[in-house]
mmCIF file of C-alpha atoms in Angstrom:
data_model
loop_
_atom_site.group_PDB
_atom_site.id
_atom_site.type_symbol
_atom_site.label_atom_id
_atom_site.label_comp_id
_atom_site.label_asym_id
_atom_site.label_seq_id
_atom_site.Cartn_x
_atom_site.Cartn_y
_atom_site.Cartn_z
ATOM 1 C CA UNK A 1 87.743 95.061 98.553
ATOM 2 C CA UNK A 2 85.097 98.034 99.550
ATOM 3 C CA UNK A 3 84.901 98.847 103.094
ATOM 4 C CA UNK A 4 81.717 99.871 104.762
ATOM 5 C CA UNK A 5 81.782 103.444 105.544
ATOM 6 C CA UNK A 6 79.915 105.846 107.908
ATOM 7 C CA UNK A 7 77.207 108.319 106.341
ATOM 8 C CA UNK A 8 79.078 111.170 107.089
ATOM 9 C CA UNK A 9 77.269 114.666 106.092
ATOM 10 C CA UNK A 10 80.291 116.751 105.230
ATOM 11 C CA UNK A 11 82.773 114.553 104.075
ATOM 12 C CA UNK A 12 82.962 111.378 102.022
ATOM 13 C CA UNK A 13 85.312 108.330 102.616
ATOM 14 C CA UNK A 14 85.889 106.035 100.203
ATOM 15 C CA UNK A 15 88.292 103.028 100.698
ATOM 16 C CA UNK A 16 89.307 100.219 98.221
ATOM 17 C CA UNK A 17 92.134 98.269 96.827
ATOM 18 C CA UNK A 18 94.815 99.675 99.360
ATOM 19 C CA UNK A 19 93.687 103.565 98.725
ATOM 20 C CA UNK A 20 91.436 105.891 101.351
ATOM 21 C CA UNK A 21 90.024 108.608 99.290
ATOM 22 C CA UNK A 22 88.796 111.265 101.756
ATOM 23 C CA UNK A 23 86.357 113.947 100.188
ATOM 24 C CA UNK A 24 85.124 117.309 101.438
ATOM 25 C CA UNK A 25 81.604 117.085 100.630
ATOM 26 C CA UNK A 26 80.433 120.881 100.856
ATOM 27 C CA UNK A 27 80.506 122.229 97.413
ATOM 28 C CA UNK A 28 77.960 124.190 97.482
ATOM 29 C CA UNK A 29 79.705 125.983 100.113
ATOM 30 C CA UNK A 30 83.139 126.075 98.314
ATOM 31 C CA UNK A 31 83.855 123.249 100.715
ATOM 32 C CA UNK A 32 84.099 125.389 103.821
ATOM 33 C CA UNK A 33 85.463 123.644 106.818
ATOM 34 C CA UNK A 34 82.489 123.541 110.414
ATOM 35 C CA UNK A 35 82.728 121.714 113.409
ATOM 36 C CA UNK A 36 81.150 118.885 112.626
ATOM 37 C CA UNK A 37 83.448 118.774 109.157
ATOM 38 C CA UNK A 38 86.047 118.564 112.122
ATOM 39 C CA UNK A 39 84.568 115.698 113.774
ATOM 40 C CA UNK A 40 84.429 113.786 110.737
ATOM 41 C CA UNK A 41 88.157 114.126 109.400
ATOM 42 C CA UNK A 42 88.884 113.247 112.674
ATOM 43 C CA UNK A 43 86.842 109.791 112.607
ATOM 44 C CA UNK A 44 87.966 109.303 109.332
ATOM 45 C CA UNK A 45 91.808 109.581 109.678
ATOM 46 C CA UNK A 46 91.254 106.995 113.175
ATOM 47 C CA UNK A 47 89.047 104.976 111.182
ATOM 48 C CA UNK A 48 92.718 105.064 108.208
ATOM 49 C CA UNK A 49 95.173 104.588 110.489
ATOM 50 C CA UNK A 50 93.652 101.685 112.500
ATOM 51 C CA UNK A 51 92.569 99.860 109.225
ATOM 52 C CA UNK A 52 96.058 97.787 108.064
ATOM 53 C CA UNK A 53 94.306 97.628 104.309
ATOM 54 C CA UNK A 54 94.774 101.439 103.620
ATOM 55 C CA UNK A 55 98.085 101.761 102.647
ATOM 56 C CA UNK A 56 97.915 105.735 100.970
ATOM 57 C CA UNK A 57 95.601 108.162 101.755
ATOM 58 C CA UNK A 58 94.125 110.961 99.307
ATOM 59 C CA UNK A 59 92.747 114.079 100.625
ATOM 60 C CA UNK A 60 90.680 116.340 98.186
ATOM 61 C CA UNK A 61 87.226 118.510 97.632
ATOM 62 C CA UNK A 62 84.398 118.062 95.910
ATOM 63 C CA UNK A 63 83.461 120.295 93.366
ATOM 64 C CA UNK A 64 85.476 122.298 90.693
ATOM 65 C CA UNK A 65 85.568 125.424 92.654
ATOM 66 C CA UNK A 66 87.203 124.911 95.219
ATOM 67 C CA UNK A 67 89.609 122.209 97.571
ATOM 68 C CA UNK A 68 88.454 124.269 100.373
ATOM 69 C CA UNK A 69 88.317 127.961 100.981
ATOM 70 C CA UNK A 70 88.879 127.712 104.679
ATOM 71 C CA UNK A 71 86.083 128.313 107.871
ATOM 72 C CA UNK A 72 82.067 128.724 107.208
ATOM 73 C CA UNK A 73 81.477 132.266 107.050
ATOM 74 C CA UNK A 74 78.777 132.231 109.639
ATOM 75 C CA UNK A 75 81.218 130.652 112.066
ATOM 76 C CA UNK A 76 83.725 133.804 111.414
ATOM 77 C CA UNK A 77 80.537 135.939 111.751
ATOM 78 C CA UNK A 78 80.091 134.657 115.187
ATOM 79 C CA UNK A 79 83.756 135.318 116.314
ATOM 80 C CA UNK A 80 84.084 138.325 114.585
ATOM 81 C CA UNK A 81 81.200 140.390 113.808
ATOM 82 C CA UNK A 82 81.012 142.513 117.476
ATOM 83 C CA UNK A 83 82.838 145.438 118.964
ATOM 84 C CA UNK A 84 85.581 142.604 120.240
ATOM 85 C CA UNK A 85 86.492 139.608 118.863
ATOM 86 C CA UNK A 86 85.245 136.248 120.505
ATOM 87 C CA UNK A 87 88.799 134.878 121.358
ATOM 88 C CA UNK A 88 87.343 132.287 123.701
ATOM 89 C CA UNK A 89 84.825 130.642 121.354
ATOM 90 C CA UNK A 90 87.782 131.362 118.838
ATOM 91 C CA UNK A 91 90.207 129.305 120.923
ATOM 92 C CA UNK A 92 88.199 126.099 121.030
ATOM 93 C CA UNK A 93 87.553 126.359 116.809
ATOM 94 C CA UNK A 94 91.643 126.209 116.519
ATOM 95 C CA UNK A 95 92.436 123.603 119.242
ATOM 96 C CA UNK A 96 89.727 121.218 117.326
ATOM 97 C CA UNK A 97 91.296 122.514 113.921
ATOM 98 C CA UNK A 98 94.937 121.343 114.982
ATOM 99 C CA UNK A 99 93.714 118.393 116.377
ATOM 100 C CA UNK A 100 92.468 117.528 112.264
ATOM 101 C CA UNK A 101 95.284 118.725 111.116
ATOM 102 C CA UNK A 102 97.969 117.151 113.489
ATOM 103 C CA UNK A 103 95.350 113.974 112.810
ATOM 104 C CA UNK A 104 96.353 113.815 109.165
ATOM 105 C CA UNK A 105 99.863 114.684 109.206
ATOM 106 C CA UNK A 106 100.769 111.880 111.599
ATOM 107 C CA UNK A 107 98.688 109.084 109.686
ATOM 108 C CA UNK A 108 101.238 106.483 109.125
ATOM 109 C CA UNK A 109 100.456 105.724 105.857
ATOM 110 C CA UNK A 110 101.601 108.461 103.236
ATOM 111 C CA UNK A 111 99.262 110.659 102.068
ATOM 112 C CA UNK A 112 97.965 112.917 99.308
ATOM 113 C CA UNK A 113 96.280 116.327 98.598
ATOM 114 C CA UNK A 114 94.737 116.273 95.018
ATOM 115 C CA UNK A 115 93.740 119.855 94.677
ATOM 116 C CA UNK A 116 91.333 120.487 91.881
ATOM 117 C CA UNK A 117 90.596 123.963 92.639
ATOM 118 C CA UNK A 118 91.473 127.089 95.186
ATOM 119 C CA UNK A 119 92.799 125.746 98.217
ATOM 120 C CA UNK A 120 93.095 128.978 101.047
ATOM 121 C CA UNK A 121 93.454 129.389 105.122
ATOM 122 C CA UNK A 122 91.956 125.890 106.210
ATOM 123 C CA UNK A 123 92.276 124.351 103.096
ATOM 124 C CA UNK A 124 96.384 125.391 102.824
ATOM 125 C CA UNK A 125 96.799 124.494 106.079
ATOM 126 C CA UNK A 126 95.623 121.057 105.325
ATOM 127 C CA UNK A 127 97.389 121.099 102.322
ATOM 128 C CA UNK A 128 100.675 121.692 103.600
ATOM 129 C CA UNK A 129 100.627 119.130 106.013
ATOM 130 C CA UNK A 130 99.870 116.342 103.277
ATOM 131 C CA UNK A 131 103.350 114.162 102.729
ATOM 132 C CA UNK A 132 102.469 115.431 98.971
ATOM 133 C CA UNK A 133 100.353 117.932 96.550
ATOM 134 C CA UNK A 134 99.183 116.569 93.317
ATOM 135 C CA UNK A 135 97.499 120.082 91.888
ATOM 136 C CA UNK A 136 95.506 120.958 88.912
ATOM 137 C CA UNK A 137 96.641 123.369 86.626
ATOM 138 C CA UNK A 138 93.692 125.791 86.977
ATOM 139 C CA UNK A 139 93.966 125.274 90.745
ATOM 140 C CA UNK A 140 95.822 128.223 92.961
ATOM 141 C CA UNK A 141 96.893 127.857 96.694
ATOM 142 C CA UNK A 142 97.759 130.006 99.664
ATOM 143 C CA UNK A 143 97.532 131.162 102.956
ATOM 144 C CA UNK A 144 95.552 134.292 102.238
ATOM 145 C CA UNK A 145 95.099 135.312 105.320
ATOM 146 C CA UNK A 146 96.752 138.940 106.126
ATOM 147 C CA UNK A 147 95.031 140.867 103.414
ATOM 148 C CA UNK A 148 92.335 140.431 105.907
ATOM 149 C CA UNK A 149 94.155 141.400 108.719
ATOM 150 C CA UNK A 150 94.729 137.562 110.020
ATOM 151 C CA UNK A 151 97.512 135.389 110.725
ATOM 152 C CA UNK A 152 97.653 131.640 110.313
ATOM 153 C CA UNK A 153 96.294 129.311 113.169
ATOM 154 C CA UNK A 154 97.026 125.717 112.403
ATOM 155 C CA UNK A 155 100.379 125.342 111.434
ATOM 156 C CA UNK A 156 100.731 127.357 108.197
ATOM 157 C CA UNK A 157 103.905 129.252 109.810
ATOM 158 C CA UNK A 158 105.869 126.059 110.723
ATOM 159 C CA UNK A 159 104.792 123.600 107.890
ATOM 160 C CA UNK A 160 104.928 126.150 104.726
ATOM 161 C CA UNK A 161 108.768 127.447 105.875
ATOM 162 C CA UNK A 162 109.743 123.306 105.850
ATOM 163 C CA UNK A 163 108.604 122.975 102.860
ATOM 164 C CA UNK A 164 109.727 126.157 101.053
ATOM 165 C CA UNK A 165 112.306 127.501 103.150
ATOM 166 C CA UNK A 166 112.462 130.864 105.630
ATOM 167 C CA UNK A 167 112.450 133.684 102.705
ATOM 168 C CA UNK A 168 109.861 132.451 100.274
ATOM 169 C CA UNK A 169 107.427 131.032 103.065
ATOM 170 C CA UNK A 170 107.645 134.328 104.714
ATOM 171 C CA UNK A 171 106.949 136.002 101.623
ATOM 172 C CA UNK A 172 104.111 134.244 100.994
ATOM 173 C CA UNK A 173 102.248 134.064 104.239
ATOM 174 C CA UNK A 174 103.035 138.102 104.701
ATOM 175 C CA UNK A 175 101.769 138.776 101.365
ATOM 176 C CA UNK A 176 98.866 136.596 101.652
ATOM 177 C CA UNK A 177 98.897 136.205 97.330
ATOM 178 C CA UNK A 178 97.655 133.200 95.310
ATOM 179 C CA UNK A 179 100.201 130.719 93.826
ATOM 180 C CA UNK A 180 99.499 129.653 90.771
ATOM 181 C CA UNK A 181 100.120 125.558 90.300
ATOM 182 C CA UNK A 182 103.318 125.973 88.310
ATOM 183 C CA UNK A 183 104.568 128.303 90.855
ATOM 184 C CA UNK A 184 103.853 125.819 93.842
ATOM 185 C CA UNK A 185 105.438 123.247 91.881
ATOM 186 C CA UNK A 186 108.757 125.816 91.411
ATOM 187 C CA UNK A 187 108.438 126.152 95.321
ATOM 188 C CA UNK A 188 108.328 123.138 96.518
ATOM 189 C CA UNK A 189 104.701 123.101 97.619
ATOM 190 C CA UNK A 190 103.388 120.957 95.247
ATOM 191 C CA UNK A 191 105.209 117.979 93.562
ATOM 192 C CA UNK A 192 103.874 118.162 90.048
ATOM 193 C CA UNK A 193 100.599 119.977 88.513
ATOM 194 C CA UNK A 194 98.361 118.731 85.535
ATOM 195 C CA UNK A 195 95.928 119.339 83.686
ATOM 196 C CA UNK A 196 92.440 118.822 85.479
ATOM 197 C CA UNK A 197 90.733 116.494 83.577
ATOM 198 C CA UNK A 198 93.802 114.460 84.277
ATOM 199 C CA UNK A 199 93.933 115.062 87.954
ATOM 200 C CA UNK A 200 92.521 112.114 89.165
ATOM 201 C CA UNK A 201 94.021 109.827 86.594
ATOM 202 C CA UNK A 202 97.669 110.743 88.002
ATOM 203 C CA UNK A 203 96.587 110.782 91.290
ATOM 204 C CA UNK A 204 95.567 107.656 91.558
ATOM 205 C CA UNK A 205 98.175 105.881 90.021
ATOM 206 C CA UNK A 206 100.723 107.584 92.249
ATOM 207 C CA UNK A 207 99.239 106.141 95.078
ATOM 208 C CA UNK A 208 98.421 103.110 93.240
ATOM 209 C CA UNK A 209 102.696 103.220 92.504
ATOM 210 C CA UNK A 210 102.848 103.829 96.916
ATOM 211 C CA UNK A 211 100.030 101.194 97.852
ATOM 212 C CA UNK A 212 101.706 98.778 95.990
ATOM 213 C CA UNK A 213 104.942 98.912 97.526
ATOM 214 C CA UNK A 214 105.387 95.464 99.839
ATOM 215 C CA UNK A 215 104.952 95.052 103.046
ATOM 216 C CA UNK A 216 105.420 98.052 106.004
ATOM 217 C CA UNK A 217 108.432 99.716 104.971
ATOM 218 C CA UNK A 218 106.824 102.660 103.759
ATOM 219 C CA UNK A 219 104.982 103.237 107.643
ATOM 220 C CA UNK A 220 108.202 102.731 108.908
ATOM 221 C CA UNK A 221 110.297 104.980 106.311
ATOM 222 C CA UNK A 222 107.527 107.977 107.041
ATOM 223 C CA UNK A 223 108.312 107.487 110.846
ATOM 224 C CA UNK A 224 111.805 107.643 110.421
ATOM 225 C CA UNK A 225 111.283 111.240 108.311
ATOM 226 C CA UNK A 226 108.841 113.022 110.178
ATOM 227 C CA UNK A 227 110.196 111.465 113.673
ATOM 228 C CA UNK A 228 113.671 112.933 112.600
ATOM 229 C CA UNK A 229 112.484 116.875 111.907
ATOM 230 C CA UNK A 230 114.128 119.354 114.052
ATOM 231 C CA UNK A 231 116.651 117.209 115.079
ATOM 232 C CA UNK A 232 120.707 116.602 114.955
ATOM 233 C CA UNK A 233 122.158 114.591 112.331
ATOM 234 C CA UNK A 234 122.287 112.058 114.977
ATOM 235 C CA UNK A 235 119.503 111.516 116.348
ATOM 236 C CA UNK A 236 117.677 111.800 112.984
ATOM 237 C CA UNK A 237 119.970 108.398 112.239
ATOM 238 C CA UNK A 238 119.446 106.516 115.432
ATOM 239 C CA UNK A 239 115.216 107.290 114.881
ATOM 240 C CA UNK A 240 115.757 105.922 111.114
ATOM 241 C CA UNK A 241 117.960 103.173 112.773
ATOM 242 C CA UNK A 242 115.195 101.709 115.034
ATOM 243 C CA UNK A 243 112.335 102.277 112.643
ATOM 244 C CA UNK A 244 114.737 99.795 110.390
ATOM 245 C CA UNK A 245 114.820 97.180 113.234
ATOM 246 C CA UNK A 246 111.065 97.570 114.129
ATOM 247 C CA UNK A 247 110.043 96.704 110.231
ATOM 248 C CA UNK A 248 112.768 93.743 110.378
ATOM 249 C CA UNK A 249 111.580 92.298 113.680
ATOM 250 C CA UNK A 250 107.522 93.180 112.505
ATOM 251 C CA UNK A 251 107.510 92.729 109.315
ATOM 252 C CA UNK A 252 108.320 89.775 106.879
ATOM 253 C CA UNK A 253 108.572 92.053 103.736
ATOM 254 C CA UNK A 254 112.578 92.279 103.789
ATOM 255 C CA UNK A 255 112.929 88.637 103.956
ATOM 256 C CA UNK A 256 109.945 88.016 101.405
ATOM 257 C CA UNK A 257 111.529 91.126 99.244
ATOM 258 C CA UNK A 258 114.972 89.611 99.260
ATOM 259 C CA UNK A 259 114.042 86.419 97.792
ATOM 260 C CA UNK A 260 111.844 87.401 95.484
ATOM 261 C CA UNK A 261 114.885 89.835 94.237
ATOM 262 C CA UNK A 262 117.213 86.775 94.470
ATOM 263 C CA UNK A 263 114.944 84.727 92.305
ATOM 264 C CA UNK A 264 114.523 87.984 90.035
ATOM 265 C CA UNK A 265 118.405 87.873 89.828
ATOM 266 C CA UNK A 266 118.586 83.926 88.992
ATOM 267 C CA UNK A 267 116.101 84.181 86.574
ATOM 268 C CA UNK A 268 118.090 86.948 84.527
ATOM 269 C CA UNK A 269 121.414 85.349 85.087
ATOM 270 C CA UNK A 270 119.883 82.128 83.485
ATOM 271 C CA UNK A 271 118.861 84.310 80.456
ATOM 272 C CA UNK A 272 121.593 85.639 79.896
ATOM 273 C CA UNK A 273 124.338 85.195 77.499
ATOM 274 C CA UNK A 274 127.074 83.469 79.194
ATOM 275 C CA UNK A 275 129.887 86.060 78.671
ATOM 276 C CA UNK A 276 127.548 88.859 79.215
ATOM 277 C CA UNK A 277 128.051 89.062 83.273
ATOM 278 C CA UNK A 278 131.830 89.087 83.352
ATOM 279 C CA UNK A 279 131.979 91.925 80.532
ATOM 280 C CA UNK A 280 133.091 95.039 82.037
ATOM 281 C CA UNK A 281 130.651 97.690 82.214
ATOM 282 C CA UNK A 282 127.993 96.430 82.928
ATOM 283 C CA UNK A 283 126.746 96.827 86.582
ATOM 284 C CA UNK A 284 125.483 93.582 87.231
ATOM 285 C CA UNK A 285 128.626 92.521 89.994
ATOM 286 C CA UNK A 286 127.563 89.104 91.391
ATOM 287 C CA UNK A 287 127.134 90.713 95.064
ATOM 288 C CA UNK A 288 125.566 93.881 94.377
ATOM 289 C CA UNK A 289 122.056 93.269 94.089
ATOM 290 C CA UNK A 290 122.082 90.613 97.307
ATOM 291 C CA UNK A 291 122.911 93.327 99.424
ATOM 292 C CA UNK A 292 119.387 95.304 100.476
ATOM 293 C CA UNK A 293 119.453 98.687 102.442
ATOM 294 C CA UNK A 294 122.965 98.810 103.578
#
């Protein structure tokens, strides 16, 4: 089932059989983010997280050039092309830009970058706070903002040392360089890169593999992750504890998951050859399987 979607002029969304695909829609313009880009992702991620039929979401850019390359160029010009910088005006451009990009990292559902092409500033930023980077071989990514004389602004210094660790992150934002795919991949940026003509193929049947797994546990399991960063051992366990409860007392996947395993398990025990279960070896001990999550 297609749902009907908003004629949005910067972005596309496209959502269907479990999946959200959210494009940027500027090619032209290397897929450059603007505020009305902003507005946009912003309707689109409420539009994903209050619809219970998209189940993964996939961010990527239109184009072969580029995922995105980071802010329009006449927006920078603006800010930047005076005797001072316009801090003020710059101010607002970054609150709205966190407010996409906190937007998309707290979507309940997991999500997705499939980066085809360069992916810089902006684009990383959004990147990095993706649950996980499907990226094309030809494709590079990174922060590439110093040799400009920048920093990051949306969450590039807290999300890229999570996901790489304090030396290599730091190395990397400092440096401003490129990564190629295979080095993302080596870093823990990415989780696998392919060839481009392929791209899409493999991204959609990993979320295909995600949106088909049954019922809420996967909103819950995300919650329990990203609600237990930055904190002890403890409390990281009690979060994971009550997002366990809350899909047991909302959900009726466990019960529907555990019978359908316990039917699995009668079937193959009625297949089987009778002195095949009681030979040693082989893992099958009566109780094991009929014992989910703990």
């Amino acid at each position: 089932m297609t749902a009907t979607e908003p004629a949005y002029e910067t972005i596309l969304l496209d959502r269907a059989d479990g999946i959200a695909w959210v494009t940027l829609n500027r090619p032209e313009r290397l897929n450059a983010t603007t505020e009305q880009m902003h507005h946009e992702l912003l309707d689109a991620f409420a539009r994903v997280a209050e619809d219970g039929s998209s189940r993964v979401l996939v961010l990527t850019g239109a184009g072969d050039r580029a995922f995105c390359i980071g802010s329009e160029l006449g927006f920078l010009t603006e800010v930047l092309d005076g005797e001072e910088a316009d801090s003020d005006l710059f101010a607002a451009y970054l609150e709205r830009l966190n407010r996409v990009v906190f937007a998309l990292e707290r979507l309940p559902v997991p999500t997705i970058a499939m980066v085809q092409a360069r992916a810089r500033a902006s684009g990383f930023e959004m990147v990095v706070a993706c649950d996980f980077v499907l990226v094309a071989e030809e494709a590079a990514i990174g922060d590439v903002h110093t040799p400009y004389g920048h920093m990051p602004g949306a969450g590039a210094t807290h999300r890229t040392v999570r996901k790489m660790g304090l030396q290599p992150a730091m190395e990397l934002l400092m440096t401003g360089r490129w990564l190629s795919a295979a080095e993302a991949v080596d870093k823990g940026l990415a989780l696998r890169a392919v060839p481009r003509d392929r791209l899409r193929e493999e991204t959609t049947g990993f979320a295909r593999t995600l949106a088909d797994v049954p019922g809420d546990c996967l909103r819950h399991l995300k919650a329990a992750v990203m609600g237990g960063l930055g904190r002890t051992v403890e409390e990281a366990v009690e979060r994971e504890t009550a997002e366990y409860l809350a899909l047991l007392r909302s959900s009726t996947g466990p019960v529907d998951g555990f019978r359908a395993g316990q039917r699995e398990r009668a079937r193959r025990r009625s297949e089987a050859v009778p002195d095949a279960e009681a030979a040693p070896g082989t893992g099958d001990a009566p109780d094991a399987e009929a014992v989910p999550g703990s």
